[in-house]
Amino acid sequence: VKSAESHRITLWDTTTKLTLPVKYATLSIYELLRGLPCGSLVEITGYWDNYGFYIEKVEVLHRPVLEDLACIDELPRDPVEFTRRYYLYVRNSSYAKVVKTYSLVLQFIRSLLVKNEYLELPTVIIGHTSDPGLRGASKAVIELYGGLYEVQSSVIMYKQLYASVFGRIFYTARNLRIEPPENVKTGRHLVEFTQVDIESAEDREEDLIRLAEIIIYKTIKYILSKHSNLLDNSRISTLDRQVTKPPYPRLTYEEAIQEARRIGYNVKFGEELSFEAEKALAQKYETPIWILHFPTRARGFYYIEDHKRSGFNVDYNLLLPGGYGEVLDGGCREYRYEKLLDKIKQHGEDSSKYSWFLELTRAGLIRPTCGWAVSVIKVGWGCLGFIWAVVGFINP
Amino acid sequence: VKSAESHRITLWDTTTKLTLPVKYATLSIYELLRGLPCGSLVEITGYWDNYGFYIEKVEVLHRPVLEDLACIDELPRDPVEFTRRYYLYVRNSSYAKVVKTYSLVLQFIRSLLVKNEYLELPTVIIGHTSDPGLRGASKAVIELYGGLYEVQSSVIMYKQLYASVFGRIFYTARNLRIEPPENVKTGRHLVEFTQVDIESAEDREEDLIRLAEIIIYKTIKYILSKHSNLLDNSRISTLDRQVTKPPYPRLTYEEAIQEARRIGYNVKFGEELSFEAEKALAQKYETPIWILHFPTRARGFYYIEDHKRSGFNVDYNLLLPGGYGEVLDGGCREYRYEKLLDKIKQHGEDSSKYSWFLELTRAGLIRPTCGWAVSVIKVGWGCLGFIWAVVGFINP
């Protein structure tokens, strides 16, 4: 209950504010409602006629103790305080819009994949080692029935296995990476995040690039055309301008580092582009852009080396415009036992961690596959926190 | 490659078996293909004309080392061996059908909820304590930035929070419970499982019961009418007979224990029904049945006590017929600070574990809500393992 004046009661209904024009109500009802603290929960029973709402009964279901918390519509400035007690602030109206955008984006992307005959598999929570861990993040390990398992940080090898069986598959992956605190502050790499993670044994690099472009393009156009009420006006016009029809420009890794050097970022050949360099590159372009064919030693061992160009992978990352940076990364995968074993060793990894997957490749059960993962949302624990990825791009 | 005879090459294409009628192929191609071990990966390039397939090129992409594993279509009898190395057996054709059923069931249930204006939220992986843990299972705990968090075993309090904000919400929850090994052997309670977990601040017990019935009914009819190719013939006729139009019969807890005693199960008043008693009850009925209004002390502290019948909850569980047992449980929730605190203490729980949620109820930020969770699939780690829940009922 926000306020109660004669003939008008304003109710605070969590996300909407409802004003009831009241026809008949005794003075005692107004007195009762006016006396309640902000955030009280009341059940009002009655009926509408042509003149207004006729109240028959008012029941106070709950009277809050900390009334100052109940009607907050501002977020705390301190991100640590916010993360620790985010659950107090989830009624904030801009957050509500982001959560709705998330839900719509996820359902829309899934429906496009299902139309393209991709089969959705159950999100993996714990499993065998599937990824060496990227950019300094560590993993959560738990013991189970005498064995050690990881809380999933990447489903890469699961994707290879299931695409080998079903042809085209995807996960609504929820991954957990314990990022160093300095990464968390960037808002870019977070503890829990949702990726739509696809893999196909029936498509090659070019098919996967085209599918990614069309999905990103259609998803953003869908939100713009059907749910623009979730966006600020300034964001609507920017998205409309930036997200042009695919195909999007493609730079090779070598072209990208030359470009990055030209605008002042000193990227060493053979290393991944830094966040800042990626952001600056994405700032320069007014559309999404691809960076293709990274050096083999700069990226995970599971990418396949281009047989026409030794030292470079068959892989592809998509950057979003306006300084937003990488939102999708993909590539084709090594599936041959001997080559995979060599690459694991060259990357300084312990091959025994991947014995389950090596057993599969050794038996010839892994087909050549390609895939990608698009980050839909990155959040702090619980559900909400900082938000980034596709949803953050659409609705920052 | 399965076999290569003159004019006919049978290829083993993971889930399907493809026979190519070959028009022209040199003897050397047959010799090559015949010499490959089962499970070899070959790329055959050519074209179709009116008479058959004309092979231009055959390239051997991979030659398996452990050929005996590559063409397995039987599952090991020992469940431990199967769980440990399930990844070798995922090509098994009956598994493939179960995985497809899962994907279809999940997408169908989600689409029905979206039509009913339920908002999907991101699956929680780690979070604050949300559930005391049921029936002897324990939880996986990890340390993060100096705090202890749980790998999610239930989203109950998150559901209450977000339904208070958004009205109607759901999760595609992937929960992890470390079950005692004797439970795992029953195939009933497993480590990772998918639940569609809904909660509403805009509906009451009766609405939630009706929504559950119609979703279970429509989902099973959808698979029967559109995807019966995934099911055995005997299962099709059983499902057709057992899954009648709702509403389904309702027993109160008291009626259910009387019934269980009559058929030989000694259930003490005030305790949950054992797996066996539930199964036997579900065996007796030829349709799904509800059990309503469990004793307050037999169930989680978060259920609300019926204000008309002290000592009993407002809650509801759905059992599936044919001895299948419980597949959905739900109820309305306690949202009042003082009552919730009392119940946590009465259940012998440490209230400090729930301080985050108590803070919310104390501030009046939790509305009265009701919900339910339907188990879609229960699996071993990685993706596949033993399968139960709705999908197991449809496609055992």
Short mmCIF file of C-alpha atoms in Angstrom, two decimals, chain A:
data_model
loop_
_atom_site.label_atom_id
_atom_site.label_comp_id
_atom_site.label_asym_id
_atom_site.label_seq_id
_atom_site.Cartn_x
_atom_site.Cartn_y
_atom_site.Cartn_z
CA VAL A 1 0.00 0.00 0.00
CA LYS A 2 1.51 3.30 -1.12
CA SER A 3 -1.19 5.78 -0.17
CA ALA A 4 -4.88 5.96 0.64
CA GLU A 5 -6.88 9.10 0.07
CA SER A 6 -10.57 9.63 -0.25
CA HIS A 7 -11.88 7.82 -3.36
CA ARG A 8 -8.43 6.71 -4.41
CA ILE A 9 -6.17 3.97 -3.09
CA THR A 10 -2.72 3.50 -4.63
CA LEU A 11 -1.42 -0.01 -4.24
CA TRP A 12 2.20 -0.96 -4.71
CA ASP A 13 1.96 -4.27 -6.53
CA THR A 14 5.69 -5.12 -6.71
CA THR A 15 6.35 -4.36 -10.37
CA THR A 16 3.29 -2.29 -11.24
CA LYS A 17 1.62 0.50 -9.34
CA LEU A 18 -2.14 0.13 -9.33
CA THR A 19 -4.57 2.88 -8.47
CA LEU A 20 -8.07 1.80 -7.50
CA PRO A 21 -10.81 4.41 -7.97
CA VAL A 22 -13.02 3.51 -5.05
CA LYS A 23 -16.75 4.12 -5.03
CA TYR A 24 -17.85 3.21 -1.59
CA ALA A 25 -15.49 2.72 1.25
CA THR A 26 -15.99 3.51 4.84
CA LEU A 27 -13.72 5.99 6.54
CA SER A 28 -12.40 3.12 8.67
CA ILE A 29 -10.96 1.42 5.58
CA TYR A 30 -9.04 4.54 4.59
CA GLU A 31 -7.82 4.91 8.14
CA LEU A 32 -6.69 1.28 8.21
CA LEU A 33 -4.84 1.51 4.90
CA ARG A 34 -3.24 4.87 5.67
CA GLY A 35 -1.91 3.47 8.93
CA LEU A 36 -0.03 0.57 7.33
CA PRO A 37 3.71 0.79 6.67
CA CYS A 38 4.97 0.81 3.08
CA GLY A 39 5.15 -2.74 1.73
CA SER A 40 2.27 -4.12 3.76
CA LEU A 41 0.44 -6.97 2.14
CA VAL A 42 -3.36 -6.58 2.04
CA GLU A 43 -6.06 -8.59 0.34
CA ILE A 44 -8.90 -6.39 -0.89
CA THR A 45 -12.07 -8.20 -1.91
CA GLY A 46 -14.90 -6.51 -3.78
CA TYR A 47 -16.27 -5.90 -7.25
CA TRP A 48 -16.22 -3.35 -10.08
CA ASP A 49 -19.33 -1.57 -11.28
CA ASN A 50 -19.67 1.31 -13.76
CA TYR A 51 -18.56 3.87 -11.19
CA GLY A 52 -15.59 2.24 -9.54
CA PHE A 53 -14.51 -0.47 -7.21
CA TYR A 54 -16.77 -1.41 -4.34
CA ILE A 55 -14.74 -2.71 -1.39
CA GLU A 56 -16.36 -5.48 0.60
CA LYS A 57 -13.48 -6.61 2.76
CA VAL A 58 -9.89 -5.65 3.54
CA GLU A 59 -7.57 -8.16 5.19
CA VAL A 60 -4.04 -7.33 6.29
CA LEU A 61 -1.97 -10.39 5.39
CA HIS A 62 1.39 -9.10 6.51
CA ARG A 63 2.82 -5.97 8.10
CA PRO A 64 6.54 -5.56 7.43
CA VAL A 65 8.98 -4.92 10.24
CA LEU A 66 11.71 -3.20 8.23
CA GLU A 67 9.46 -0.95 6.22
CA ASP A 68 12.38 1.09 4.89
CA LEU A 69 13.56 -1.90 2.80
CA ALA A 70 10.19 -2.76 1.35
CA CYS A 71 9.82 0.10 -1.11
CA ILE A 72 13.40 0.54 -2.32
CA ASP A 73 13.69 1.41 -5.98
CA GLU A 74 17.35 2.37 -6.01
CA LEU A 75 20.45 0.22 -6.22
CA PRO A 76 23.33 0.67 -3.79
CA ARG A 77 26.41 2.30 -5.33
CA ASP A 78 28.83 -0.14 -3.74
CA PRO A 79 29.02 -3.27 -5.95
CA VAL A 80 30.21 -5.43 -3.05
CA GLU A 81 27.24 -4.47 -0.91
CA PHE A 82 25.01 -5.04 -3.89
CA THR A 83 26.39 -8.51 -4.62
CA ARG A 84 26.21 -9.57 -1.00
CA ARG A 85 22.59 -8.58 -0.54
CA TYR A 86 21.33 -8.46 -4.13
CA TYR A 87 18.15 -10.24 -3.04
CA LEU A 88 16.89 -7.07 -1.40
CA TYR A 89 17.05 -5.15 -4.66
CA VAL A 90 15.50 -7.50 -7.19
CA ARG A 91 12.30 -5.44 -7.27
CA ASN A 92 14.24 -2.61 -8.86
CA SER A 93 12.37 -1.84 -12.08
CA SER A 94 15.40 -1.79 -14.42
CA TYR A 95 16.39 -5.23 -13.13
CA ALA A 96 12.92 -6.57 -13.76
CA LYS A 97 13.26 -5.52 -17.40
CA VAL A 98 16.63 -7.24 -17.74
CA VAL A 99 15.26 -10.48 -16.29
CA LYS A 100 12.35 -10.38 -18.73
CA THR A 101 14.75 -9.71 -21.60
CA TYR A 102 16.79 -12.73 -20.51
CA SER A 103 13.78 -15.00 -20.50
CA LEU A 104 12.64 -13.84 -23.94
CA VAL A 105 16.12 -14.03 -25.50
CA LEU A 106 16.72 -17.53 -24.18
CA GLN A 107 13.38 -18.85 -25.41
CA PHE A 108 13.82 -17.22 -28.79
CA ILE A 109 17.34 -18.61 -29.36
CA ARG A 110 16.22 -22.09 -28.27
CA SER A 111 13.28 -21.99 -30.68
CA LEU A 112 15.57 -21.02 -33.59
CA LEU A 113 17.91 -23.91 -32.76
CA VAL A 114 15.04 -26.39 -32.51
CA LYS A 115 13.85 -25.19 -35.95
CA ASN A 116 17.35 -25.93 -37.23
CA GLU A 117 17.04 -29.48 -35.82
CA TYR A 118 19.31 -29.02 -32.86
CA LEU A 119 18.44 -31.29 -29.93
CA GLU A 120 18.56 -29.79 -26.42
CA LEU A 121 20.37 -31.84 -23.76
CA PRO A 122 20.17 -31.54 -19.97
CA THR A 123 22.43 -28.85 -18.51
CA VAL A 124 25.48 -30.51 -16.97
CA ILE A 125 26.13 -29.60 -13.32
CA ILE A 126 29.02 -31.86 -12.37
CA GLY A 127 31.12 -34.04 -14.56
CA HIS A 128 34.48 -35.18 -15.76
CA THR A 129 37.07 -32.56 -16.67
CA SER A 130 36.07 -30.99 -19.95
CA ASP A 131 38.11 -27.81 -20.24
CA PRO A 132 41.50 -26.63 -18.96
CA GLY A 133 40.01 -23.44 -17.54
CA LEU A 134 40.50 -20.11 -19.22
CA ARG A 135 42.06 -16.78 -18.42
CA GLY A 136 43.01 -17.51 -14.83
CA ALA A 137 39.67 -18.77 -13.51
CA SER A 138 39.65 -21.82 -11.26
CA LYS A 139 37.08 -24.55 -10.82
CA ALA A 140 34.97 -25.87 -7.99
CA VAL A 141 35.70 -29.54 -7.29
CA ILE A 142 33.49 -31.82 -5.25
CA GLU A 143 33.85 -35.38 -4.02
CA LEU A 144 31.21 -37.87 -4.95
CA TYR A 145 31.15 -41.59 -4.20
CA GLY A 146 34.90 -41.64 -3.80
CA GLY A 147 35.69 -39.77 -7.02
CA LEU A 148 36.46 -36.11 -7.70
CA TYR A 149 34.19 -34.25 -10.08
CA GLU A 150 34.07 -30.68 -11.28
CA VAL A 151 31.20 -28.28 -11.14
CA GLN A 152 30.90 -27.68 -14.85
CA SER A 153 32.91 -24.79 -16.25
CA SER A 154 32.52 -25.74 -19.90
CA VAL A 155 30.69 -28.51 -21.74
CA ILE A 156 33.11 -28.66 -24.67
CA MET A 157 33.87 -32.40 -24.62
CA TYR A 158 30.30 -33.31 -23.77
CA LYS A 159 29.28 -31.37 -26.86
CA GLN A 160 31.73 -33.34 -29.01
CA LEU A 161 30.45 -36.64 -27.62
CA TYR A 162 26.74 -35.89 -28.07
CA ALA A 163 27.09 -34.20 -31.46
CA SER A 164 28.89 -37.39 -32.55
CA VAL A 165 25.79 -39.36 -31.54
CA PHE A 166 22.91 -37.02 -32.42
CA GLY A 167 24.36 -34.85 -35.18
CA ARG A 168 23.23 -31.45 -33.90
CA ILE A 169 22.87 -30.69 -30.22
CA PHE A 170 22.79 -27.79 -27.79
CA TYR A 171 22.93 -27.10 -24.09
CA THR A 172 21.46 -24.27 -22.10
CA ALA A 173 24.72 -24.40 -20.21
CA ARG A 174 25.07 -22.86 -16.79
CA ASN A 175 28.74 -22.73 -16.07
CA LEU A 176 30.61 -21.85 -12.93
CA ARG A 177 34.11 -20.41 -12.97
CA ILE A 178 35.77 -19.04 -9.90
CA GLU A 179 37.19 -15.91 -11.44
CA PRO A 180 39.93 -13.84 -9.81
CA PRO A 181 38.34 -10.83 -8.07
CA GLU A 182 39.94 -8.40 -10.57
CA ASN A 183 38.01 -10.09 -13.40
CA VAL A 184 34.78 -9.97 -11.45
CA LYS A 185 35.13 -6.20 -11.12
CA THR A 186 35.19 -5.83 -14.91
CA GLY A 187 31.62 -7.17 -15.01
CA ARG A 188 32.82 -9.29 -17.89
CA HIS A 189 33.62 -12.65 -16.40
CA LEU A 190 31.36 -13.84 -13.69
CA VAL A 191 30.88 -16.75 -11.46
CA GLU A 192 27.69 -18.19 -12.92
CA PHE A 193 26.74 -17.62 -16.48
CA THR A 194 24.37 -18.94 -19.09
CA GLN A 195 25.62 -19.93 -22.50
CA VAL A 196 23.70 -21.45 -25.32
CA ASP A 197 26.28 -24.00 -26.37
CA ILE A 198 25.84 -25.72 -29.73
CA GLU A 199 27.79 -28.40 -31.61
CA SER A 200 27.24 -30.11 -34.92
CA ALA A 201 28.73 -33.08 -36.73
CA GLU A 202 26.76 -32.14 -39.83
CA ASP A 203 28.05 -28.61 -40.43
CA ARG A 204 31.36 -26.93 -41.04
CA GLU A 205 32.95 -23.58 -40.15
CA GLU A 206 31.01 -21.57 -42.72
CA ASP A 207 27.63 -23.05 -41.68
CA LEU A 208 28.26 -22.34 -38.01
CA ILE A 209 29.32 -18.75 -38.71
CA ARG A 210 26.18 -18.11 -40.77
CA LEU A 211 23.92 -19.70 -38.16
CA ALA A 212 25.47 -17.56 -35.41
CA GLU A 213 25.03 -14.34 -37.40
CA ILE A 214 21.43 -15.02 -38.20
CA ILE A 215 20.59 -15.98 -34.62
CA ILE A 216 22.20 -12.85 -33.15
CA TYR A 217 20.53 -10.67 -35.78
CA LYS A 218 17.06 -12.22 -35.45
CA THR A 219 17.14 -12.24 -31.66
CA ILE A 220 17.92 -8.54 -31.44
CA LYS A 221 15.33 -7.69 -34.10
CA TYR A 222 12.77 -9.81 -32.21
CA ILE A 223 13.27 -7.86 -29.00
CA LEU A 224 13.24 -4.56 -30.90
CA SER A 225 10.04 -5.36 -32.77
CA LYS A 226 8.04 -7.23 -30.12
CA HIS A 227 9.40 -6.10 -26.76
CA SER A 228 10.83 -2.62 -27.21
CA ASN A 229 8.94 -1.61 -24.05
CA LEU A 230 11.73 -3.35 -22.15
CA LEU A 231 14.36 -0.99 -23.61
CA ASP A 232 15.29 2.65 -23.13
CA ASN A 233 14.63 4.80 -26.18
CA SER A 234 18.31 5.58 -26.67
CA ARG A 235 19.15 1.87 -26.65
CA ILE A 236 16.47 1.15 -29.26
CA SER A 237 17.94 3.56 -31.78
CA THR A 238 21.52 2.41 -31.15
CA LEU A 239 20.61 -1.26 -31.60
CA ASP A 240 18.64 -0.46 -34.71
CA ARG A 241 21.69 1.26 -36.23
CA GLN A 242 24.36 -1.20 -35.09
CA VAL A 243 22.72 -4.53 -35.73
CA THR A 244 22.58 -4.62 -39.50
CA LYS A 245 21.70 -7.63 -41.61
CA PRO A 246 24.43 -10.28 -41.80
CA PRO A 247 26.96 -11.20 -43.17
CA TYR A 248 29.30 -9.32 -40.82
CA PRO A 249 32.87 -8.24 -41.62
CA ARG A 250 35.59 -10.80 -40.96
CA LEU A 251 39.11 -10.13 -39.76
CA THR A 252 41.70 -12.83 -39.36
CA TYR A 253 43.58 -12.85 -36.06
CA GLU A 254 46.60 -11.38 -37.85
CA GLU A 255 44.53 -8.53 -39.29
CA ALA A 256 42.97 -7.97 -35.87
CA ILE A 257 46.31 -7.59 -34.07
CA GLN A 258 47.59 -5.24 -36.78
CA GLU A 259 44.42 -3.17 -36.36
CA ALA A 260 44.77 -3.26 -32.58
CA ARG A 261 48.41 -2.09 -32.81
CA ARG A 262 47.37 0.74 -35.12
CA ILE A 263 44.96 2.05 -32.47
CA GLY A 264 47.53 1.74 -29.70
CA TYR A 265 47.23 -1.73 -28.18
CA ASN A 266 50.44 -3.70 -28.14
CA VAL A 267 49.27 -7.27 -28.70
CA LYS A 268 52.06 -9.82 -28.99
CA PHE A 269 51.65 -12.22 -31.86
CA GLY A 270 50.53 -15.59 -30.57
CA GLU A 271 48.63 -14.24 -27.58
CA GLU A 272 44.92 -13.71 -27.12
CA LEU A 273 43.69 -10.16 -27.51
CA SER A 274 43.27 -8.41 -24.16
CA PHE A 275 39.79 -7.32 -23.03
CA GLU A 276 40.77 -3.72 -23.71
CA ALA A 277 42.06 -4.41 -27.22
CA GLU A 278 38.92 -6.39 -28.05
CA LYS A 279 36.75 -3.61 -26.72
CA ALA A 280 38.62 -0.97 -28.70
CA LEU A 281 38.32 -3.03 -31.88
CA ALA A 282 34.60 -3.52 -31.30
CA GLN A 283 34.32 0.23 -30.66
CA LYS A 284 35.81 1.01 -34.07
CA TYR A 285 33.28 -1.00 -36.01
CA GLU A 286 29.65 0.00 -36.22
CA THR A 287 28.47 -3.59 -36.77
CA PRO A 288 29.25 -6.97 -35.23
CA ILE A 289 32.61 -8.32 -36.50
CA TRP A 290 34.26 -11.73 -36.66
CA ILE A 291 37.83 -12.55 -35.69
CA LEU A 292 38.92 -15.80 -37.30
CA HIS A 293 41.78 -18.28 -37.11
CA PHE A 294 43.62 -17.72 -33.86
CA PRO A 295 47.10 -19.16 -33.32
CA THR A 296 46.91 -22.75 -32.08
CA ARG A 297 49.00 -22.08 -28.98
CA ALA A 298 46.88 -19.10 -27.88
CA ARG A 299 43.71 -21.13 -27.40
CA GLY A 300 42.33 -24.34 -25.84
CA PHE A 301 43.85 -27.61 -27.05
CA TYR A 302 40.50 -28.90 -28.28
CA TYR A 303 40.41 -26.70 -31.41
CA ILE A 304 41.52 -28.30 -34.64
CA GLU A 305 44.53 -26.95 -36.52
CA ASP A 306 43.85 -25.77 -40.04
CA HIS A 307 45.44 -28.43 -42.25
CA LYS A 308 46.11 -25.77 -44.88
CA ARG A 309 47.78 -23.35 -42.45
CA SER A 310 49.87 -24.95 -39.75
CA GLY A 311 49.96 -23.04 -36.44
CA PHE A 312 46.43 -21.63 -36.84
CA ASN A 313 43.06 -23.00 -35.75
CA VAL A 314 39.76 -23.29 -37.53
CA ASP A 315 37.92 -20.99 -35.10
CA TYR A 316 35.81 -17.83 -34.97
CA ASN A 317 34.80 -15.25 -32.36
CA LEU A 318 32.09 -12.63 -32.72
CA LEU A 319 32.52 -9.15 -31.20
CA LEU A 320 29.56 -6.84 -30.71
CA PRO A 321 29.83 -3.18 -31.66
CA GLY A 322 30.08 -0.08 -29.52
CA GLY A 323 32.95 -1.30 -27.37
CA TYR A 324 30.98 -4.24 -26.17
CA GLY A 325 33.44 -7.00 -27.06
CA GLU A 326 33.29 -10.76 -27.50
CA VAL A 327 29.92 -12.42 -27.08
CA LEU A 328 30.29 -15.67 -28.99
CA ASP A 329 33.20 -17.99 -29.56
CA GLY A 330 33.45 -21.13 -31.55
CA GLY A 331 35.54 -23.43 -33.63
CA CYS A 332 36.02 -26.87 -35.07
CA ARG A 333 37.45 -29.57 -32.82
CA GLU A 334 40.29 -32.05 -32.79
CA TYR A 335 38.81 -35.57 -32.82
CA ARG A 336 41.86 -37.72 -33.60
CA TYR A 337 43.36 -39.53 -30.62
CA GLU A 338 47.06 -39.09 -31.38
CA LYS A 339 46.78 -35.42 -32.36
CA LEU A 340 44.62 -34.61 -29.35
CA LEU A 341 47.06 -36.33 -26.98
CA ASP A 342 49.94 -34.36 -28.52
CA LYS A 343 48.09 -31.08 -28.15
CA ILE A 344 47.17 -31.74 -24.52
CA LYS A 345 50.85 -32.33 -23.79
CA GLN A 346 51.99 -29.29 -25.80
CA HIS A 347 49.62 -27.16 -23.74
CA GLY A 348 51.29 -28.43 -20.56
CA GLU A 349 48.15 -30.20 -19.39
CA ASP A 350 47.93 -33.50 -17.53
CA SER A 351 46.40 -35.94 -20.02
CA SER A 352 45.12 -38.26 -17.26
CA LYS A 353 42.46 -35.64 -16.41
CA TYR A 354 40.96 -36.20 -19.84
CA SER A 355 41.30 -40.00 -19.89
CA TRP A 356 37.54 -40.48 -20.29
CA PHE A 357 37.53 -38.36 -23.44
CA LEU A 358 40.77 -39.77 -24.78
CA GLU A 359 39.25 -43.24 -24.42
CA LEU A 360 36.40 -42.10 -26.65
CA THR A 361 38.64 -40.61 -29.33
CA ARG A 362 40.86 -43.69 -29.22
CA ALA A 363 37.79 -45.85 -29.92
CA GLY A 364 36.85 -43.65 -32.88
CA LEU A 365 33.63 -42.55 -31.19
CA ILE A 366 34.18 -38.82 -31.68
CA ARG A 367 33.31 -37.38 -35.08
CA PRO A 368 34.72 -34.16 -36.52
CA THR A 369 32.44 -31.43 -35.16
CA CYS A 370 32.22 -27.64 -35.04
CA GLY A 371 30.23 -25.44 -32.68
CA TRP A 372 30.00 -22.23 -30.74
CA ALA A 373 28.78 -20.83 -27.46
CA VAL A 374 26.95 -17.56 -27.09
CA SER A 375 26.87 -15.95 -23.65
CA VAL A 376 23.28 -15.12 -22.87
CA ILE A 377 23.72 -13.78 -19.38
CA LYS A 378 26.38 -13.61 -16.71
CA VAL A 379 25.18 -13.21 -13.20
CA GLY A 380 26.24 -13.32 -9.61
CA TRP A 381 24.96 -16.17 -7.55
CA GLY A 382 21.34 -16.77 -6.75
CA CYS A 383 19.97 -15.31 -9.90
CA LEU A 384 20.82 -11.67 -10.24
CA GLY A 385 23.94 -9.68 -9.90
CA PHE A 386 25.92 -8.00 -12.62
CA ILE A 387 24.67 -8.66 -16.07
CA TRP A 388 26.50 -8.87 -19.33
CA ALA A 389 26.57 -11.02 -22.51
CA VAL A 390 23.80 -10.83 -25.15
CA VAL A 391 21.20 -9.66 -22.68
CA GLY A 392 23.57 -7.02 -21.31
CA PHE A 393 24.18 -5.81 -24.85
CA ILE A 394 20.48 -5.55 -25.61
CA ASN A 395 19.44 -4.15 -22.27
CA PRO A 396 22.46 -2.70 -20.44
#
